[in-house]
mmCIF file of C-alpha atoms and ligand atoms in Angstrom:
data_model
loop_
_atom_site.group_PDB
_atom_site.id
_atom_site.type_symbol
_atom_site.label_atom_id
_atom_site.label_comp_id
_atom_site.label_asym_id
_atom_site.label_seq_id
_atom_site.Cartn_x
_atom_site.Cartn_y
_atom_site.Cartn_z
ATOM 1 C CA MET H 26 -70.205 28.800 30.824
ATOM 2 C CA ASN H 27 -67.412 29.382 28.282
ATOM 3 C CA GLU H 28 -64.049 27.779 28.940
ATOM 4 C CA ARG H 29 -61.387 30.285 29.986
ATOM 5 C CA ILE H 30 -58.126 29.864 28.114
ATOM 6 C CA ALA H 31 -54.925 31.652 29.078
ATOM 7 C CA VAL H 32 -53.138 32.709 25.883
ATOM 8 C CA LEU H 33 -49.395 33.190 26.192
ATOM 9 C CA PRO H 34 -47.551 33.773 22.887
ATOM 10 C CA GLY H 35 -44.173 34.225 24.667
ATOM 11 C CA ASP H 36 -41.406 35.371 22.321
ATOM 12 C CA GLY H 37 -40.448 35.381 18.642
ATOM 13 C CA ILE H 38 -42.685 33.315 16.376
ATOM 14 C CA GLY H 39 -44.995 32.655 19.314
ATOM 15 C CA HIS H 40 -46.517 36.031 18.340
ATOM 16 C CA GLU H 41 -47.283 34.656 14.863
ATOM 17 C CA VAL H 42 -48.337 31.031 15.391
ATOM 18 C CA VAL H 43 -50.545 31.687 18.437
ATOM 19 C CA PRO H 44 -52.745 34.418 16.847
ATOM 20 C CA ALA H 45 -53.090 32.256 13.702
ATOM 21 C CA THR H 46 -54.211 29.356 15.899
ATOM 22 C CA LEU H 47 -56.698 31.522 17.798
ATOM 23 C CA ARG H 48 -58.358 32.342 14.458
ATOM 24 C CA VAL H 49 -58.818 28.608 13.894
ATOM 25 C CA LEU H 50 -60.098 28.041 17.446
ATOM 26 C CA ASP H 51 -62.546 30.939 17.034
ATOM 27 C CA ALA H 52 -63.995 29.196 13.988
ATOM 28 C CA VAL H 53 -64.977 26.095 16.017
ATOM 29 C CA VAL H 54 -65.569 27.196 19.637
ATOM 30 C CA ASP H 55 -66.559 30.206 21.686
ATOM 31 C CA PHE H 56 -63.866 30.384 24.365
ATOM 32 C CA GLU H 57 -63.001 33.295 26.607
ATOM 33 C CA TYR H 58 -59.328 34.296 26.329
ATOM 34 C CA ASP H 59 -57.098 35.767 28.973
ATOM 35 C CA HIS H 60 -54.124 37.274 27.076
ATOM 36 C CA VAL H 61 -50.967 37.226 29.163
ATOM 37 C CA GLU H 62 -47.250 37.660 28.610
ATOM 38 C CA ALA H 63 -43.935 36.156 29.678
ATOM 39 C CA GLY H 64 -40.497 35.517 28.258
ATOM 40 C CA ASP H 65 -37.362 37.253 27.045
ATOM 41 C CA ALA H 66 -39.002 40.531 25.956
ATOM 42 C CA VAL H 67 -40.888 40.848 29.257
ATOM 43 C CA ALA H 68 -37.654 40.166 31.169
ATOM 44 C CA GLU H 69 -35.892 42.905 29.216
ATOM 45 C CA ARG H 70 -38.690 45.366 29.898
ATOM 46 C CA THR H 71 -39.457 44.582 33.531
ATOM 47 C CA GLY H 72 -36.506 42.572 34.829
ATOM 48 C CA ALA H 73 -38.660 39.481 35.465
ATOM 49 C CA PRO H 74 -39.656 36.973 32.735
ATOM 50 C CA LEU H 75 -42.791 35.606 34.423
ATOM 51 C CA PRO H 76 -45.205 38.245 35.768
ATOM 52 C CA GLU H 77 -47.329 37.264 38.768
ATOM 53 C CA GLU H 78 -50.568 37.854 36.816
ATOM 54 C CA THR H 79 -49.426 35.391 34.125
ATOM 55 C CA LEU H 80 -48.710 32.731 36.738
ATOM 56 C CA GLU H 81 -52.123 33.397 38.287
ATOM 57 C CA ALA H 82 -53.920 33.293 34.908
ATOM 58 C CA VAL H 83 -52.291 30.010 33.870
ATOM 59 C CA SER H 84 -52.861 28.477 37.337
ATOM 60 C CA THR H 85 -56.591 29.195 37.199
ATOM 61 C CA ALA H 86 -57.459 28.881 33.480
ATOM 62 C CA ASP H 87 -59.164 25.746 32.189
ATOM 63 C CA ALA H 88 -56.190 25.387 29.820
ATOM 64 C CA THR H 89 -53.353 27.467 28.386
ATOM 65 C CA LEU H 90 -52.226 27.918 24.794
ATOM 66 C CA PHE H 91 -48.525 28.736 24.890
ATOM 67 C CA GLY H 92 -46.213 29.721 22.034
ATOM 68 C CA ALA H 93 -42.509 29.679 22.788
ATOM 69 C CA THR H 94 -39.782 31.298 24.799
ATOM 70 C CA GLY H 95 -36.058 31.598 24.230
ATOM 71 C CA GLU H 96 -33.347 32.375 26.771
ATOM 72 C CA THR H 97 -35.840 32.550 29.630
ATOM 73 C CA SER H 98 -37.447 29.127 28.964
ATOM 74 C CA ALA H 99 -36.341 27.719 32.300
ATOM 75 C CA ASP H 100 -37.842 30.719 34.132
ATOM 76 C CA VAL H 101 -41.136 30.525 32.274
ATOM 77 C CA ILE H 102 -42.211 27.075 31.168
ATOM 78 C CA LEU H 103 -40.817 25.143 34.142
ATOM 79 C CA PRO H 104 -42.725 27.182 36.798
ATOM 80 C CA LEU H 105 -45.836 27.178 34.610
ATOM 81 C CA ARG H 106 -45.742 23.385 34.315
ATOM 82 C CA GLU H 107 -45.373 23.229 38.093
ATOM 83 C CA ALA H 108 -48.269 25.672 38.538
ATOM 84 C CA VAL H 109 -50.651 23.330 36.718
ATOM 85 C CA ASP H 110 -49.119 20.232 38.323
ATOM 86 C CA SER H 111 -48.138 18.920 34.904
ATOM 87 C CA PHE H 112 -46.352 15.649 35.509
ATOM 88 C CA VAL H 113 -46.333 14.462 31.881
ATOM 89 C CA ASN H 114 -45.695 16.037 28.501
ATOM 90 C CA ILE H 115 -47.382 14.186 25.634
ATOM 91 C CA ARG H 116 -45.511 14.624 22.344
ATOM 92 C CA PRO H 117 -46.933 12.733 19.353
ATOM 93 C CA ALA H 118 -44.790 12.546 16.198
ATOM 94 C CA ARG H 119 -46.315 11.136 13.057
ATOM 95 C CA THR H 120 -45.866 11.587 9.325
ATOM 96 C CA HIS H 121 -48.507 13.504 7.408
ATOM 97 C CA PRO H 122 -49.712 12.661 3.890
ATOM 98 C CA GLY H 123 -48.065 14.980 1.383
ATOM 99 C CA VAL H 124 -45.254 16.094 3.677
ATOM 100 C CA ASP H 125 -41.760 14.831 2.826
ATOM 101 C CA ALA H 126 -40.416 12.848 5.763
ATOM 102 C CA VAL H 127 -36.983 11.379 6.397
ATOM 103 C CA GLN H 128 -38.789 8.372 7.893
ATOM 104 C CA PRO H 129 -42.297 7.986 6.403
ATOM 105 C CA ASP H 130 -43.156 5.160 8.825
ATOM 106 C CA THR H 131 -42.980 7.314 11.947
ATOM 107 C CA ASP H 132 -45.944 7.126 14.288
ATOM 108 C CA ILE H 133 -44.809 7.441 17.878
ATOM 109 C CA VAL H 134 -45.933 9.136 21.067
ATOM 110 C CA ILE H 135 -43.384 10.337 23.606
ATOM 111 C CA LEU H 136 -44.587 10.549 27.216
ATOM 112 C CA ARG H 137 -41.989 12.763 28.840
ATOM 113 C CA GLU H 138 -41.602 13.046 32.612
ATOM 114 C CA ASN H 139 -42.252 16.748 33.179
ATOM 115 C CA THR H 140 -41.207 17.721 36.706
ATOM 116 C CA GLU H 141 -37.762 16.429 37.552
ATOM 117 C CA GLY H 142 -34.611 14.771 36.146
ATOM 118 C CA VAL H 143 -31.958 17.303 35.187
ATOM 119 C CA TYR H 144 -34.684 19.931 34.583
ATOM 120 C CA ALA H 145 -35.467 20.151 38.315
ATOM 121 C CA GLY H 146 -33.259 23.243 38.427
ATOM 122 C CA ILE H 147 -30.864 22.031 41.120
ATOM 123 C CA GLU H 148 -27.653 23.561 39.793
ATOM 124 C CA ASP H 149 -24.758 25.132 41.601
ATOM 125 C CA ARG H 150 -21.560 27.003 40.835
ATOM 126 C CA LEU H 151 -19.199 25.799 43.531
ATOM 127 C CA SER H 152 -16.094 27.646 42.399
ATOM 128 C CA GLU H 153 -14.557 29.321 39.380
ATOM 129 C CA ASP H 154 -13.788 25.827 38.078
ATOM 130 C CA VAL H 155 -16.638 23.642 39.295
ATOM 131 C CA SER H 156 -20.366 23.604 38.576
ATOM 132 C CA THR H 157 -22.796 20.856 39.545
ATOM 133 C CA LEU H 158 -26.254 19.622 38.604
ATOM 134 C CA THR H 159 -28.352 17.316 40.748
ATOM 135 C CA ARG H 160 -30.544 14.845 38.871
ATOM 136 C CA LEU H 161 -33.745 14.356 40.826
ATOM 137 C CA VAL H 162 -35.759 11.162 40.296
ATOM 138 C CA THR H 163 -38.462 10.208 42.752
ATOM 139 C CA GLN H 164 -40.444 7.031 43.076
ATOM 140 C CA SER H 165 -43.652 9.057 43.366
ATOM 141 C CA ALA H 166 -43.149 10.986 40.084
ATOM 142 C CA SER H 167 -42.029 7.813 38.286
ATOM 143 C CA ARG H 168 -45.078 5.965 39.605
ATOM 144 C CA ARG H 169 -47.413 8.773 38.543
ATOM 145 C CA LEU H 170 -45.891 8.765 35.041
ATOM 146 C CA GLY H 171 -46.119 4.963 34.906
ATOM 147 C CA GLU H 172 -49.804 5.071 35.933
ATOM 148 C CA PHE H 173 -50.474 7.686 33.249
ATOM 149 C CA ALA H 174 -48.620 5.641 30.610
ATOM 150 C CA CYS H 175 -50.653 2.526 31.432
ATOM 151 C CA GLU H 176 -53.941 4.422 31.279
ATOM 152 C CA TYR H 177 -52.818 6.130 28.050
ATOM 153 C CA VAL H 178 -51.978 2.877 26.223
ATOM 154 C CA GLU H 179 -55.192 1.242 27.473
ATOM 155 C CA ALA H 180 -57.374 4.213 26.429
ATOM 156 C CA ASN H 181 -55.735 4.598 23.021
ATOM 157 C CA ASP H 182 -55.415 0.919 22.044
ATOM 158 C CA HIS H 183 -51.624 0.721 22.061
ATOM 159 C CA ASP H 184 -49.973 -2.660 22.699
ATOM 160 C CA GLY H 185 -47.716 -1.357 25.456
ATOM 161 C CA PHE H 186 -44.807 1.043 25.858
ATOM 162 C CA THR H 187 -41.017 1.249 25.827
ATOM 163 C CA ILE H 188 -39.066 2.960 28.611
ATOM 164 C CA ALA H 189 -36.073 4.990 27.379
ATOM 165 C CA HIS H 190 -33.327 5.307 29.984
ATOM 166 C CA LYS H 191 -29.630 4.983 30.730
ATOM 167 C CA ASN H 192 -29.639 2.806 33.834
ATOM 168 C CA ASN H 193 -26.289 1.244 33.012
ATOM 169 C CA VAL H 194 -24.691 4.641 33.780
ATOM 170 C CA MET H 195 -27.219 6.477 35.963
ATOM 171 C CA ARG H 196 -27.736 3.355 38.022
ATOM 172 C CA VAL H 197 -29.514 4.858 40.997
ATOM 173 C CA THR H 198 -31.719 7.490 39.328
ATOM 174 C CA ASP H 199 -32.644 5.678 36.123
ATOM 175 C CA GLY H 200 -32.584 2.420 38.093
ATOM 176 C CA LEU H 201 -35.417 3.808 40.223
ATOM 177 C CA PHE H 202 -37.193 5.257 37.169
ATOM 178 C CA VAL H 203 -37.202 1.972 35.232
ATOM 179 C CA ASP H 204 -37.923 -0.331 38.194
ATOM 180 C CA THR H 205 -40.860 1.802 39.342
ATOM 181 C CA ILE H 206 -42.474 2.114 35.925
ATOM 182 C CA GLU H 207 -42.002 -1.610 35.202
ATOM 183 C CA GLU H 208 -43.659 -2.402 38.540
ATOM 184 C CA VAL H 209 -46.650 -0.186 37.652
ATOM 185 C CA ALA H 210 -46.936 -1.799 34.199
ATOM 186 C CA THR H 211 -46.954 -5.256 35.792
ATOM 187 C CA GLU H 212 -49.712 -4.178 38.200
ATOM 188 C CA HIS H 213 -51.777 -2.981 35.215
ATOM 189 C CA GLY H 214 -50.967 -6.018 33.041
ATOM 190 C CA VAL H 215 -49.520 -3.672 30.376
ATOM 191 C CA ASP H 216 -46.675 -4.891 28.133
ATOM 192 C CA VAL H 217 -43.484 -2.956 28.720
ATOM 193 C CA ASP H 218 -39.958 -3.151 27.375
ATOM 194 C CA ASP H 219 -37.009 -0.814 27.631
ATOM 195 C CA ALA H 220 -34.076 0.551 25.633
ATOM 196 C CA TYR H 221 -31.011 2.635 26.325
ATOM 197 C CA MET H 222 -31.872 6.155 25.169
ATOM 198 C CA ASP H 223 -28.684 6.561 23.105
ATOM 199 C CA ALA H 224 -29.311 3.323 21.206
ATOM 200 C CA MET H 225 -32.949 4.345 20.835
ATOM 201 C CA ALA H 226 -31.833 7.555 19.104
ATOM 202 C CA THR H 227 -30.048 5.463 16.470
ATOM 203 C CA HIS H 228 -33.005 3.085 16.118
ATOM 204 C CA LEU H 229 -35.389 6.019 15.747
ATOM 205 C CA ALA H 230 -33.249 7.585 13.031
ATOM 206 C CA MET H 231 -33.010 4.295 11.099
ATOM 207 C CA ASP H 232 -36.331 2.538 11.745
ATOM 208 C CA PRO H 233 -38.846 4.374 13.944
ATOM 209 C CA SER H 234 -41.530 1.789 13.152
ATOM 210 C CA GLN H 235 -40.096 -0.397 15.922
ATOM 211 C CA TYR H 236 -41.435 2.060 18.523
ATOM 212 C CA ASP H 237 -44.933 3.089 19.454
ATOM 213 C CA VAL H 238 -45.278 4.735 22.883
ATOM 214 C CA ILE H 239 -42.008 5.835 24.525
ATOM 215 C CA VAL H 240 -41.900 6.756 28.217
ATOM 216 C CA CYS H 241 -38.812 8.690 29.221
ATOM 217 C CA PRO H 242 -37.126 11.052 31.666
ATOM 218 C CA ASN H 243 -37.414 14.805 31.158
ATOM 219 C CA LEU H 244 -34.264 15.664 29.172
ATOM 220 C CA ALA H 245 -34.454 12.479 27.082
ATOM 221 C CA GLY H 246 -38.027 13.412 26.129
ATOM 222 C CA ASP H 247 -36.981 16.915 25.120
ATOM 223 C CA VAL H 248 -34.177 15.611 22.909
ATOM 224 C CA LEU H 249 -35.926 12.540 21.459
ATOM 225 C CA SER H 250 -38.969 14.597 20.481
ATOM 226 C CA ASP H 251 -36.808 17.059 18.519
ATOM 227 C CA LEU H 252 -35.194 14.054 16.838
ATOM 228 C CA ALA H 253 -38.661 12.701 16.046
ATOM 229 C CA ALA H 254 -39.614 16.105 14.569
ATOM 230 C CA GLY H 255 -36.667 15.746 12.197
ATOM 231 C CA LEU H 256 -38.012 12.368 11.047
ATOM 232 C CA VAL H 257 -41.456 13.662 10.100
ATOM 233 C CA GLY H 258 -40.661 16.966 8.371
ATOM 234 C CA GLY H 259 -39.430 19.378 10.998
ATOM 235 C CA LEU H 260 -40.158 21.175 14.230
ATOM 236 C CA GLY H 261 -43.025 23.085 12.652
ATOM 237 C CA LEU H 262 -45.176 19.969 12.909
ATOM 238 C CA LEU H 263 -44.860 18.666 16.474
ATOM 239 C CA PRO H 264 -47.449 19.554 19.119
ATOM 240 C CA SER H 265 -47.328 18.898 22.820
ATOM 241 C CA ALA H 266 -49.606 18.770 25.836
ATOM 242 C CA ASN H 267 -48.354 19.413 29.374
ATOM 243 C CA VAL H 268 -51.009 17.548 31.294
ATOM 244 C CA GLY H 269 -51.792 17.841 34.988
ATOM 245 C CA SER H 270 -54.598 16.394 37.078
ATOM 246 C CA ASP H 271 -57.102 18.968 35.878
ATOM 247 C CA ARG H 272 -55.295 21.648 33.883
ATOM 248 C CA GLY H 273 -52.986 21.654 30.914
ATOM 249 C CA ILE H 274 -50.599 23.820 28.902
ATOM 250 C CA PHE H 275 -50.555 23.192 25.171
ATOM 251 C CA GLU H 276 -47.523 24.300 23.166
ATOM 252 C CA PRO H 277 -45.625 23.508 19.996
ATOM 253 C CA VAL H 278 -42.410 21.561 20.613
ATOM 254 C CA HIS H 279 -40.433 24.232 18.746
ATOM 255 C CA GLY H 280 -38.855 27.274 20.327
ATOM 256 C CA CYS H 281 -39.186 30.983 19.442
ATOM 257 C CA ALA H 282 -37.062 30.745 16.226
ATOM 258 C CA PRO H 283 -35.384 34.184 16.324
ATOM 259 C CA ASP H 284 -33.973 33.551 12.824
ATOM 260 C CA ILE H 285 -37.418 33.876 11.206
ATOM 261 C CA ALA H 286 -39.359 35.793 13.885
ATOM 262 C CA GLY H 287 -41.166 38.851 12.526
ATOM 263 C CA GLU H 288 -41.265 37.593 8.928
ATOM 264 C CA GLY H 289 -44.754 36.080 9.231
ATOM 265 C CA VAL H 290 -43.698 32.774 7.699
ATOM 266 C CA ALA H 291 -43.558 30.452 10.729
ATOM 267 C CA ASN H 292 -45.392 27.169 10.280
ATOM 268 C CA PRO H 293 -48.460 27.278 12.575
ATOM 269 C CA ALA H 294 -49.246 23.542 12.196
ATOM 270 C CA ALA H 295 -47.570 22.494 15.468
ATOM 271 C CA THR H 296 -49.531 25.109 17.434
ATOM 272 C CA MET H 297 -52.767 24.190 15.655
ATOM 273 C CA PHE H 298 -52.214 20.498 16.448
ATOM 274 C CA SER H 299 -51.507 21.583 20.052
ATOM 275 C CA ALA H 300 -54.843 23.439 20.030
ATOM 276 C CA ALA H 301 -56.508 20.204 18.874
ATOM 277 C CA MET H 302 -54.964 18.475 21.914
ATOM 278 C CA LEU H 303 -56.308 21.325 24.091
ATOM 279 C CA LEU H 304 -59.801 20.805 22.651
ATOM 280 C CA GLU H 305 -59.594 17.073 23.317
ATOM 281 C CA PHE H 306 -58.406 17.717 26.883
ATOM 282 C CA LEU H 307 -61.519 19.871 27.448
ATOM 283 C CA ASP H 308 -63.734 17.144 25.890
ATOM 284 C CA TYR H 309 -64.453 19.040 22.673
ATOM 285 C CA ASP H 310 -63.721 15.873 20.708
ATOM 286 C CA SER H 311 -65.543 16.661 17.464
ATOM 287 C CA GLU H 312 -63.990 20.155 17.327
ATOM 288 C CA ALA H 313 -60.552 18.610 17.976
ATOM 289 C CA ASP H 314 -61.082 16.153 15.110
ATOM 290 C CA ALA H 315 -62.240 18.977 12.841
ATOM 291 C CA VAL H 316 -59.153 21.109 13.544
ATOM 292 C CA ARG H 317 -56.778 18.158 13.182
ATOM 293 C CA SER H 318 -58.343 17.075 9.865
ATOM 294 C CA ALA H 319 -58.312 20.622 8.473
ATOM 295 C CA VAL H 320 -54.614 21.030 9.342
ATOM 296 C CA GLU H 321 -53.816 17.578 7.865
ATOM 297 C CA SER H 322 -55.690 18.438 4.692
ATOM 298 C CA THR H 323 -53.867 21.785 4.403
ATOM 299 C CA LEU H 324 -50.523 20.050 4.886
ATOM 300 C CA GLU H 325 -51.457 17.582 2.152
ATOM 301 C CA ASP H 326 -52.374 19.982 -0.653
ATOM 302 C CA GLY H 327 -52.710 23.504 0.729
ATOM 303 C CA PRO H 328 -50.320 26.440 1.043
ATOM 304 C CA ARG H 329 -46.978 25.677 2.690
ATOM 305 C CA THR H 330 -44.620 27.783 4.724
ATOM 306 C CA PRO H 331 -40.919 27.869 3.684
ATOM 307 C CA ASP H 332 -39.862 25.155 6.179
ATOM 308 C CA LEU H 333 -41.977 22.744 4.089
ATOM 309 C CA GLY H 334 -40.691 24.051 0.769
ATOM 310 C CA GLY H 335 -43.444 26.607 0.079
ATOM 311 C CA SER H 336 -43.699 30.371 0.115
ATOM 312 C CA ALA H 337 -46.947 30.840 2.043
ATOM 313 C CA THR H 338 -47.280 33.000 5.124
ATOM 314 C CA THR H 339 -48.509 31.891 8.531
ATOM 315 C CA ASP H 340 -51.807 33.663 7.809
ATOM 316 C CA ASP H 341 -52.190 31.982 4.387
ATOM 317 C CA VAL H 342 -52.012 28.632 6.184
ATOM 318 C CA ALA H 343 -54.548 29.766 8.797
ATOM 319 C CA ASP H 344 -56.931 30.924 6.018
ATOM 320 C CA ALA H 345 -56.629 27.533 4.293
ATOM 321 C CA VAL H 346 -57.228 25.636 7.538
ATOM 322 C CA ILE H 347 -60.320 27.736 8.317
ATOM 323 C CA ASP H 348 -61.646 27.144 4.767
ATOM 324 C CA ARG H 349 -61.328 23.397 5.290
ATOM 325 C CA LEU H 350 -63.217 23.272 8.586
ATOM 326 C CA PRO H 351 -66.660 21.637 8.325
HETATM 327 N N1 LIG N 420 -42.878 25.888 22.940
HETATM 328 C C1 LIG N 420 -41.702 25.276 23.244
HETATM 329 C C2 LIG N 420 -40.601 26.134 23.783
HETATM 330 O O1 LIG N 420 -40.747 27.284 24.129
HETATM 331 N N2 LIG N 420 -39.464 25.492 23.825
HETATM 332 C C3 LIG N 420 -38.301 26.060 24.389
HETATM 333 C C4 LIG N 420 -37.633 25.158 25.341
HETATM 334 O O2 LIG N 420 -36.433 25.175 25.446
HETATM 335 N N3 LIG N 420 -38.373 24.350 26.097
HETATM 336 C C5 LIG N 420 -37.831 23.509 27.099
HETATM 337 C C6 LIG N 420 -38.766 22.408 27.479
HETATM 338 O O3 LIG N 420 -39.672 22.067 26.734
HETATM 339 O O4 LIG N 420 -38.571 21.819 28.554
#
């Protein structure tokens, strides 16, 4: 039976990079698509950003290809991640031959905790003057992330991982996060070290080669991955996989880019790399390799969108990628 993929472009350039990526997917697999909607435009039209049928489609699909949302991100992507029990967001950042990079030696993978931290949504407005945010860190989520990190480094031949944290300030929450993950790494015999996330940001900007796999809390992962995108050529290049026990949501790291939305010039590479991660997740390994190689080859000497210094359209890039598939 064909895999059933929920397709959710979201807002802005999501409506450009997702269709371009579906053309590439259609050239290598025969999936059944369930087209659904959510985001700012849906909220404006209906009053609610995440329709029930979208939640249902994503909760039951084999995987979801997601574009981007804007103002309603918290109301869309956070419940969707919860719906597929996605406890980790995998965000690889590496340089690509032919693409100018601030740091050409970047090859890191960020494993971002995906359910809690300051993104748990526990915020309050206590008075005109005072607002609060509760930072949730549990031993169970930290353990689950630690287990995943150990299995990930073992399966992908990494030497170990570095935990990014701020346990000198957030002593209780990041204390629990670091202690739990270190304990799991010791149980697995996996090498682990740690770094303060602020110092890590400086190290990443100056010499990213000192890091390989980084395991971090939710907000730190969101910020560090955008920093990593800046090192390798921009947000148009970074994919991500929200992985749960048996479902996943695959999305570019970038947002809906209202400044260029509608012009047809958004870089689809991040979404295409995300589609390659989706294929891998569903065990279509050779198709994943084919898509990844075709996108790499296009980045190296094919048409480029304006973010990479070219004048090609999103569809020109998709055409070139499809031409380079085996
Ligand atoms: N496709 C990525 C996207 O829509 N990003 C918007 C955003 O703010 N995401 C928050 C998050 O990744 O937690």
